[in-house]
Amino acid sequence: MNPSKTSRRTLIFGAATTAVAVPAAALITPETVLAAAAETPAGKSRRGPAHDWLDDFVMKNRHRVNRPGQGQP
Amino acid sequence: MITLEHDCMSGLKNDTWNLTAAEATDFIATLLQDLTVIRPVLSIPAFLGDRGYIIRLSGLDATVLGLLGIPLEFRITNLPLDLSYLDLDLLAPIAPGDQEPATTSDAEELPDELDSGGGGQSVALAKALAACSLAYTSWNDFSFWNGTRQPNNNCYCYAANYATNDWSHPGRKGGRPLPYYNDLSYRPTAARFTDALLADGWKTTCNGSSLRIVAVLGTFKYNGTPYIWDYHFYRKNLNGTTTRFCHKPGDGPVTNKDGSGHYITSVSTADRSTPIGGGVVSDYSQIVGTFYSPAGSRSHKIS
């Protein structure tokens, strides 16, 4: 855990960061993504609250979907 | 600004949404509860169905979240982590019309998809196929597609062995495009889909060295109610003498396995139905038919 990154997140997002599980600054490297995935038991999928939020959003907002650029005449 | 893309389509392009400021704030607060669900965008499992969401940040949201080390675009998925993309050459030069090198060809047998549903067509087809041979590409080396070409070629490009690098849809080349793009209620019939493929130059019988593809139509259902459709293609290859259908689910990598992780020896028996979150199921249950590229072609131009 990088203390400076943790402090910066807390400063910006306040209480919203209290449940952050891993240092966000490290997520984009393969090593730390692997480390995060290793927290999940082998063969099990992982489903966080953000995924549930997105599922719910998409189901409720199909009427405002963007469908441009399908490349059709 | 936050844009989300639901990465679940194979033939059609994925739908996207722009979040309002209030929605973006709510989403960020939720995301920060558990950042371990974040994946690199290119970490896409070879999977027909829900491959998660691609989140793109811009403006103030990108600036603020960038301070946390969160990339400008990332994937959120509950599928197992797949880092095979790290081995790919993502800088290889590409050009429209590139084709995967052919491996072998052999005499064709009766297509099981048509044999099971075609009734009296079987005898006529058997005669027609007597003069047919098929062209194949590798059944297990997909490095041609699973690299620089992966994100911009869909299942139709792979089926045709023709990398348009600009997605592609049946009927576009032949002037018979399907009018589905801004109409969520539209569903093509198998006959209309066939019409689009024939306009693109595909054949229903084989009389020379050809690619053999199988077209399927799918429906996404929400709690049992259809709300959007999609299409998908499989192309026949061989492992020795054993059939291995291969396919490219949307922007994902090419694979030789179905939704249950089994090699595909027959499209009709392959697992083509997958659950999606929130009571949604994608089910590519309708087999449109088997089609062949024109005689002598190992790549069929579709744009």
Short mmCIF file of C-alpha atoms in Angstrom, two decimals:
data_model
loop_
_atom_site.label_atom_id
_atom_site.label_comp_id
_atom_site.label_asym_id
_atom_site.label_seq_id
_atom_site.Cartn_x
_atom_site.Cartn_y
_atom_site.Cartn_z
CA MET A 1 0.00 0.00 0.00
CA ASN A 2 1.39 3.36 -0.97
CA PRO A 3 0.69 5.73 1.95
CA SER A 4 0.88 8.86 -0.14
CA LYS A 5 -1.67 7.53 -2.62
CA THR A 6 -3.97 6.46 0.19
CA SER A 7 -3.85 9.89 1.75
CA ARG A 8 -4.57 11.56 -1.55
CA ARG A 9 -7.63 9.41 -2.16
CA THR A 10 -8.96 10.15 1.29
CA LEU A 11 -8.45 13.84 0.76
CA ILE A 12 -10.37 13.89 -2.46
CA PHE A 13 -13.13 11.44 -1.81
CA GLY A 14 -13.41 11.51 1.96
CA ALA A 15 -15.47 8.72 3.45
CA ALA A 16 -16.12 7.17 0.06
CA THR A 17 -12.63 5.71 0.06
CA THR A 18 -12.89 3.79 3.29
CA ALA A 19 -13.79 0.55 1.56
CA VAL A 20 -11.07 0.71 -1.10
CA ALA A 21 -9.38 -2.66 -1.09
CA VAL A 22 -6.18 -2.13 -3.07
CA PRO A 23 -4.06 0.85 -4.02
CA ALA A 24 -5.67 2.27 -7.11
CA ALA A 25 -2.40 3.61 -8.45
CA ALA A 26 -1.15 0.05 -8.90
CA LEU A 27 -4.14 -1.39 -10.71
CA ILE A 28 -2.97 -0.72 -14.20
CA THR A 29 0.10 -2.91 -13.94
CA PRO A 30 -0.17 -6.62 -14.71
CA GLU A 31 1.44 -7.57 -11.43
CA THR A 32 -1.06 -5.80 -9.23
CA VAL A 33 -4.02 -6.85 -11.32
CA LEU A 34 -2.85 -10.40 -10.86
CA ALA A 35 -2.48 -9.80 -7.17
CA ALA A 36 -6.03 -8.51 -6.94
CA ALA A 37 -7.35 -11.44 -8.93
CA ALA A 38 -5.46 -13.79 -6.68
CA GLU A 39 -7.75 -12.71 -3.86
CA THR A 40 -10.54 -14.52 -5.66
CA PRO A 41 -10.62 -18.30 -5.12
CA ALA A 42 -9.55 -20.27 -8.16
CA GLY A 43 -12.31 -20.76 -10.68
CA LYS A 44 -14.60 -18.27 -9.00
CA SER A 45 -15.75 -15.09 -10.62
CA ARG A 46 -15.63 -11.83 -8.78
CA ARG A 47 -18.49 -9.39 -8.71
CA GLY A 48 -18.19 -6.04 -7.05
CA PRO A 49 -20.78 -3.37 -6.30
CA ALA A 50 -19.76 -1.37 -9.39
CA HIS A 51 -20.75 -4.25 -11.63
CA ASP A 52 -24.14 -4.48 -9.96
CA TRP A 53 -24.55 -0.72 -10.34
CA LEU A 54 -23.82 -0.96 -14.07
CA ASP A 55 -26.20 -3.86 -14.61
CA ASP A 56 -28.96 -1.95 -12.89
CA PHE A 57 -28.21 1.24 -14.82
CA VAL A 58 -28.28 -0.47 -18.21
CA MET A 59 -31.55 -2.23 -17.52
CA LYS A 60 -33.22 0.98 -16.42
CA ASN A 61 -31.84 3.16 -19.19
CA ARG A 62 -32.25 1.21 -22.38
CA HIS A 63 -34.39 4.03 -23.74
CA ARG A 64 -31.46 6.46 -23.76
CA VAL A 65 -28.86 4.16 -25.31
CA ASN A 66 -26.45 5.60 -27.89
CA ARG A 67 -26.42 3.59 -31.08
CA PRO A 68 -24.59 5.81 -33.50
CA GLY A 69 -21.74 4.84 -35.73
CA GLN A 70 -22.87 1.36 -36.67
CA GLY A 71 -21.28 1.98 -40.00
CA GLN A 72 -24.42 1.45 -41.96
CA PRO A 73 -25.53 3.34 -45.02
CA MET B 1 -17.75 12.78 -18.47
CA ILE B 2 -18.11 9.04 -18.04
CA THR B 3 -19.13 6.83 -20.94
CA LEU B 4 -19.98 3.21 -20.41
CA GLU B 5 -20.07 0.51 -23.04
CA HIS B 6 -21.79 -2.79 -22.37
CA ASP B 7 -19.47 -5.30 -24.00
CA CYS B 8 -21.86 -8.12 -24.82
CA MET B 9 -22.54 -8.03 -28.55
CA SER B 10 -20.84 -10.15 -31.16
CA GLY B 11 -22.05 -8.97 -34.54
CA LEU B 12 -23.59 -5.62 -33.71
CA LYS B 13 -21.57 -2.95 -32.04
CA ASN B 14 -21.95 -2.54 -28.31
CA ASP B 15 -24.37 -0.01 -26.91
CA THR B 16 -23.00 2.99 -25.01
CA TRP B 17 -24.37 5.49 -22.52
CA ASN B 18 -23.18 8.89 -21.33
CA LEU B 19 -23.70 9.32 -17.60
CA THR B 20 -25.15 12.52 -16.21
CA ALA B 21 -23.13 14.34 -13.56
CA ALA B 22 -25.29 12.88 -10.80
CA GLU B 23 -25.00 9.38 -12.21
CA ALA B 24 -21.24 9.75 -12.57
CA THR B 25 -20.90 10.81 -8.94
CA ASP B 26 -23.00 7.86 -7.81
CA PHE B 27 -21.01 5.46 -9.96
CA ILE B 28 -17.65 6.73 -8.74
CA ALA B 29 -18.71 6.35 -5.13
CA THR B 30 -19.78 2.79 -5.87
CA LEU B 31 -16.63 2.02 -7.81
CA LEU B 32 -14.44 3.19 -4.96
CA GLN B 33 -15.98 0.62 -2.63
CA ASP B 34 -14.01 -2.09 -4.42
CA LEU B 35 -11.45 -1.27 -7.07
CA THR B 36 -10.32 -4.86 -7.49
CA VAL B 37 -12.99 -5.38 -10.16
CA ILE B 38 -11.06 -3.09 -12.51
CA ARG B 39 -9.36 -4.86 -15.39
CA PRO B 40 -7.35 -3.68 -18.38
CA VAL B 41 -9.66 -3.15 -21.36
CA LEU B 42 -7.79 -5.77 -23.36
CA SER B 43 -8.32 -8.39 -20.69
CA ILE B 44 -11.23 -9.88 -22.59
CA PRO B 45 -12.10 -13.52 -22.11
CA ALA B 46 -12.98 -15.41 -25.28
CA PHE B 47 -16.63 -15.46 -24.41
CA LEU B 48 -19.89 -15.21 -26.34
CA GLY B 49 -22.10 -13.08 -24.13
CA ASP B 50 -21.46 -10.62 -21.34
CA ARG B 51 -17.81 -9.55 -21.26
CA GLY B 52 -18.49 -6.77 -18.78
CA TYR B 53 -18.37 -3.02 -19.17
CA ILE B 54 -15.79 -0.69 -20.66
CA ILE B 55 -15.62 2.61 -18.81
CA ARG B 56 -14.11 5.67 -20.47
CA LEU B 57 -13.29 8.86 -18.61
CA SER B 58 -12.84 12.33 -19.96
CA GLY B 59 -12.86 15.92 -18.69
CA LEU B 60 -12.97 16.52 -14.94
CA ASP B 61 -13.77 12.90 -14.12
CA ALA B 62 -10.63 11.79 -15.93
CA THR B 63 -8.57 14.39 -14.11
CA VAL B 64 -9.83 13.52 -10.65
CA LEU B 65 -9.77 9.75 -11.05
CA GLY B 66 -6.43 10.02 -12.80
CA LEU B 67 -5.00 11.35 -9.56
CA LEU B 68 -5.87 7.99 -8.07
CA GLY B 69 -4.03 6.16 -10.79
CA ILE B 70 -7.22 4.99 -12.45
CA PRO B 71 -6.68 4.75 -16.22
CA LEU B 72 -8.73 6.69 -18.74
CA GLU B 73 -10.43 3.49 -19.80
CA PHE B 74 -10.83 0.20 -18.04
CA ARG B 75 -13.02 -2.88 -17.94
CA ILE B 76 -15.29 -4.07 -15.17
CA THR B 77 -16.15 -7.73 -15.40
CA ASN B 78 -16.86 -10.60 -13.11
CA LEU B 79 -15.21 -13.07 -15.46
CA PRO B 80 -11.89 -14.62 -14.48
CA LEU B 81 -8.88 -12.48 -15.21
CA ASP B 82 -7.33 -13.13 -18.62
CA LEU B 83 -3.89 -11.67 -19.25
CA SER B 84 -3.13 -13.60 -22.41
CA TYR B 85 -3.18 -10.30 -24.28
CA LEU B 86 0.18 -9.50 -22.73
CA ASP B 87 1.73 -12.04 -25.08
CA LEU B 88 0.23 -10.48 -28.19
CA ASP B 89 1.91 -8.19 -30.62
CA LEU B 90 -0.27 -5.11 -30.29
CA LEU B 91 1.88 -2.98 -32.56
CA ALA B 92 1.93 -5.20 -35.63
CA PRO B 93 1.04 -3.28 -38.80
CA ILE B 94 -2.34 -4.08 -40.30
CA ALA B 95 -4.20 -3.21 -43.48
CA PRO B 96 -7.83 -3.61 -44.53
CA GLY B 97 -8.34 -6.86 -46.38
CA ASP B 98 -5.66 -8.81 -44.59
CA GLN B 99 -6.44 -12.50 -44.37
CA GLU B 100 -5.27 -15.29 -42.13
CA PRO B 101 -3.06 -17.77 -44.00
CA ALA B 102 -4.82 -20.93 -45.00
CA THR B 103 -3.65 -24.22 -43.60
CA THR B 104 -5.31 -27.12 -45.33
CA SER B 105 -8.35 -28.06 -47.33
CA ASP B 106 -10.25 -31.29 -47.68
CA ALA B 107 -13.38 -32.84 -49.07
CA GLU B 108 -16.53 -31.66 -47.36
CA GLU B 109 -19.07 -33.84 -45.68
CA LEU B 110 -22.75 -33.09 -45.15
CA PRO B 111 -23.29 -30.03 -42.93
CA ASP B 112 -24.87 -31.28 -39.74
CA GLU B 113 -26.76 -28.04 -39.18
CA LEU B 114 -28.62 -28.35 -42.45
CA ASP B 115 -28.92 -32.09 -42.21
CA SER B 116 -30.78 -31.83 -38.92
CA GLY B 117 -33.19 -29.15 -40.05
CA GLY B 118 -33.28 -29.28 -43.79
CA GLY B 119 -35.45 -32.34 -44.32
CA GLY B 120 -35.52 -33.26 -47.96
CA GLN B 121 -32.59 -31.03 -48.78
CA SER B 122 -30.12 -33.63 -47.60
CA VAL B 123 -29.90 -35.69 -50.78
CA ALA B 124 -29.54 -32.64 -53.01
CA LEU B 125 -26.94 -31.21 -50.71
CA ALA B 126 -24.98 -34.43 -50.63
CA LYS B 127 -24.78 -34.36 -54.41
CA ALA B 128 -23.75 -30.74 -54.47
CA LEU B 129 -21.10 -31.33 -51.87
CA ALA B 130 -19.52 -34.15 -53.82
CA ALA B 131 -17.57 -31.49 -55.71
CA CYS B 132 -16.85 -29.42 -52.63
CA SER B 133 -13.73 -28.99 -50.62
CA LEU B 134 -13.17 -26.63 -47.74
CA ALA B 135 -10.42 -24.18 -46.96
CA TYR B 136 -9.29 -23.95 -43.37
CA THR B 137 -7.18 -21.75 -41.20
CA SER B 138 -5.56 -22.77 -37.96
CA TRP B 139 -7.89 -24.32 -35.37
CA ASN B 140 -5.77 -23.20 -32.40
CA ASP B 141 -3.38 -20.43 -33.41
CA PHE B 142 -5.35 -17.19 -33.53
CA SER B 143 -2.46 -14.78 -33.30
CA PHE B 144 -3.45 -13.24 -36.63
CA TRP B 145 -6.70 -11.98 -35.07
CA ASN B 146 -5.95 -11.74 -31.38
CA GLY B 147 -3.67 -8.75 -31.46
CA THR B 148 -3.79 -5.49 -33.33
CA ARG B 149 -6.81 -6.65 -35.32
CA GLN B 150 -8.85 -7.87 -32.37
CA PRO B 151 -10.83 -4.80 -31.29
CA ASN B 152 -11.93 -3.66 -34.75
CA ASN B 153 -13.00 -6.91 -36.34
CA ASN B 154 -16.14 -8.77 -35.35
CA CYS B 155 -17.46 -12.29 -35.85
CA TYR B 156 -18.37 -11.57 -39.48
CA CYS B 157 -14.80 -10.50 -40.30
CA TYR B 158 -13.39 -13.67 -38.78
CA ALA B 159 -15.95 -15.85 -40.54
CA ALA B 160 -15.05 -14.30 -43.88
CA ASN B 161 -11.32 -14.44 -43.07
CA TYR B 162 -11.25 -10.81 -44.12
CA ALA B 163 -10.01 -8.20 -41.67
CA THR B 164 -11.87 -5.02 -42.50
CA ASN B 165 -10.48 -3.38 -39.34
CA ASP B 166 -13.74 -1.44 -39.27
CA TRP B 167 -16.26 -4.01 -38.03
CA SER B 168 -18.64 -5.25 -40.70
CA HIS B 169 -22.25 -6.33 -41.03
CA PRO B 170 -24.06 -8.69 -43.40
CA GLY B 171 -25.63 -6.93 -46.34
CA ARG B 172 -23.47 -3.83 -46.21
CA LYS B 173 -21.25 -4.81 -49.09
CA GLY B 174 -24.13 -6.18 -51.14
CA GLY B 175 -26.42 -3.20 -50.64
CA ARG B 176 -28.94 -5.08 -48.48
CA PRO B 177 -28.09 -3.86 -44.95
CA LEU B 178 -30.35 -4.75 -42.08
CA PRO B 179 -32.29 -1.75 -40.78
CA TYR B 180 -31.74 -2.37 -37.12
CA TYR B 181 -29.52 0.38 -35.97
CA ASN B 182 -31.75 2.77 -34.10
CA ASP B 183 -34.71 0.51 -33.68
CA LEU B 184 -34.61 -1.65 -30.57
CA SER B 185 -37.78 -3.45 -31.61
CA TYR B 186 -36.48 -4.68 -34.98
CA ARG B 187 -35.79 -8.40 -35.39
CA PRO B 188 -34.65 -9.83 -38.73
CA THR B 189 -36.08 -13.10 -39.87
CA ALA B 190 -33.78 -15.90 -40.93
CA ALA B 191 -34.91 -15.28 -44.51
CA ARG B 192 -34.03 -11.59 -44.32
CA PHE B 193 -30.65 -12.38 -42.77
CA THR B 194 -30.00 -14.93 -45.51
CA ASP B 195 -30.93 -12.30 -48.05
CA ALA B 196 -28.25 -10.01 -46.65
CA LEU B 197 -25.63 -12.76 -46.79
CA LEU B 198 -26.49 -13.73 -50.34
CA ALA B 199 -26.23 -10.09 -51.35
CA ASP B 200 -22.71 -10.12 -49.94
CA GLY B 201 -21.85 -13.02 -52.24
CA TRP B 202 -22.16 -16.00 -49.90
CA LYS B 203 -23.50 -19.24 -51.37
CA THR B 204 -25.83 -21.85 -49.92
CA THR B 205 -24.04 -24.68 -51.69
CA CYS B 206 -20.40 -25.50 -52.16
CA ASN B 207 -18.84 -26.51 -55.44
CA GLY B 208 -15.21 -25.69 -54.95
CA SER B 209 -12.67 -24.77 -52.33
CA SER B 210 -14.56 -22.53 -49.97
CA LEU B 211 -14.85 -21.31 -46.43
CA ARG B 212 -17.77 -22.85 -44.58
CA ILE B 213 -19.56 -20.66 -42.04
CA VAL B 214 -22.67 -21.02 -39.90
CA ALA B 215 -24.83 -18.00 -39.13
CA VAL B 216 -26.92 -17.76 -35.97
CA LEU B 217 -29.31 -15.15 -34.62
CA GLY B 218 -29.52 -14.36 -30.96
CA THR B 219 -31.80 -12.57 -28.57
CA PHE B 220 -31.04 -10.87 -25.32
CA LYS B 221 -33.87 -11.41 -22.87
CA TYR B 222 -34.62 -9.50 -19.71
CA ASN B 223 -36.57 -11.65 -17.27
CA GLY B 224 -37.80 -13.66 -20.23
CA THR B 225 -38.73 -10.71 -22.42
CA PRO B 226 -36.66 -10.12 -25.60
CA TYR B 227 -35.28 -6.61 -25.77
CA ILE B 228 -32.45 -6.66 -28.29
CA TRP B 229 -31.05 -8.99 -30.92
CA ASP B 230 -27.65 -9.85 -32.28
CA TYR B 231 -26.03 -12.18 -34.77
CA HIS B 232 -22.99 -14.43 -34.67
CA PHE B 233 -20.90 -16.58 -36.99
CA TYR B 234 -18.81 -19.72 -36.68
CA ARG B 235 -16.28 -20.95 -39.23
CA LYS B 236 -15.25 -24.54 -39.66
CA ASN B 237 -11.62 -25.56 -39.19
CA LEU B 238 -9.97 -28.90 -38.56
CA ASN B 239 -7.75 -30.49 -35.95
CA GLY B 240 -6.42 -33.39 -37.96
CA THR B 241 -9.65 -34.96 -39.08
CA THR B 242 -11.78 -33.58 -36.24
CA THR B 243 -14.04 -30.59 -36.80
CA ARG B 244 -13.24 -27.52 -34.77
CA PHE B 245 -15.58 -24.60 -35.31
CA CYS B 246 -13.93 -21.33 -34.35
CA HIS B 247 -15.52 -17.95 -33.74
CA LYS B 248 -14.80 -14.41 -32.64
CA PRO B 249 -17.26 -12.98 -30.10
CA GLY B 250 -17.38 -9.27 -30.92
CA ASP B 251 -14.26 -7.39 -29.89
CA GLY B 252 -13.02 -10.41 -27.97
CA PRO B 253 -10.43 -12.91 -29.07
CA VAL B 254 -11.04 -15.77 -31.49
CA THR B 255 -11.71 -19.05 -29.73
CA ASN B 256 -12.42 -22.69 -30.58
CA LYS B 257 -14.61 -23.28 -27.52
CA ASP B 258 -18.23 -22.72 -26.65
CA GLY B 259 -19.83 -21.13 -23.59
CA SER B 260 -19.19 -24.26 -21.55
CA GLY B 261 -15.52 -24.44 -22.49
CA HIS B 262 -15.94 -27.35 -24.89
CA TYR B 263 -14.43 -27.61 -28.36
CA ILE B 264 -17.10 -27.01 -30.98
CA THR B 265 -17.60 -29.97 -33.25
CA SER B 266 -21.11 -28.90 -34.23
CA VAL B 267 -22.72 -25.49 -33.97
CA SER B 268 -26.11 -27.05 -33.34
CA THR B 269 -24.89 -28.69 -30.14
CA ALA B 270 -22.55 -25.92 -28.96
CA ASP B 271 -23.43 -23.94 -25.86
CA ARG B 272 -24.56 -20.58 -27.22
CA SER B 273 -26.55 -19.31 -24.25
CA THR B 274 -25.05 -17.36 -21.38
CA PRO B 275 -26.50 -15.62 -18.35
CA ILE B 276 -25.89 -11.92 -17.94
CA GLY B 277 -26.37 -9.95 -14.77
CA GLY B 278 -29.71 -8.55 -13.67
CA GLY B 279 -31.82 -11.38 -15.04
CA VAL B 280 -30.55 -11.05 -18.61
CA VAL B 281 -29.70 -14.00 -20.83
CA SER B 282 -28.12 -13.92 -24.25
CA ASP B 283 -29.17 -16.84 -26.35
CA TYR B 284 -27.98 -17.33 -29.92
CA SER B 285 -30.47 -20.11 -30.39
CA GLN B 286 -31.63 -19.65 -33.99
CA ILE B 287 -29.44 -21.28 -36.62
CA VAL B 288 -29.93 -19.41 -39.88
CA GLY B 289 -27.93 -21.86 -41.98
CA THR B 290 -24.63 -22.89 -43.48
CA PHE B 291 -23.00 -20.71 -46.12
CA TYR B 292 -19.96 -20.96 -48.35
CA SER B 293 -17.62 -18.43 -49.83
CA PRO B 294 -17.46 -18.47 -53.64
CA ALA B 295 -15.55 -21.38 -55.13
CA GLY B 296 -11.81 -21.02 -54.87
CA SER B 297 -11.83 -18.36 -52.16
CA ARG B 298 -9.98 -18.65 -48.87
CA SER B 299 -11.01 -15.13 -47.92
CA HIS B 300 -14.28 -13.43 -48.80
CA LYS B 301 -14.34 -9.66 -49.27
CA ILE B 302 -17.14 -8.20 -47.15
CA SER B 303 -16.55 -4.49 -47.45
#
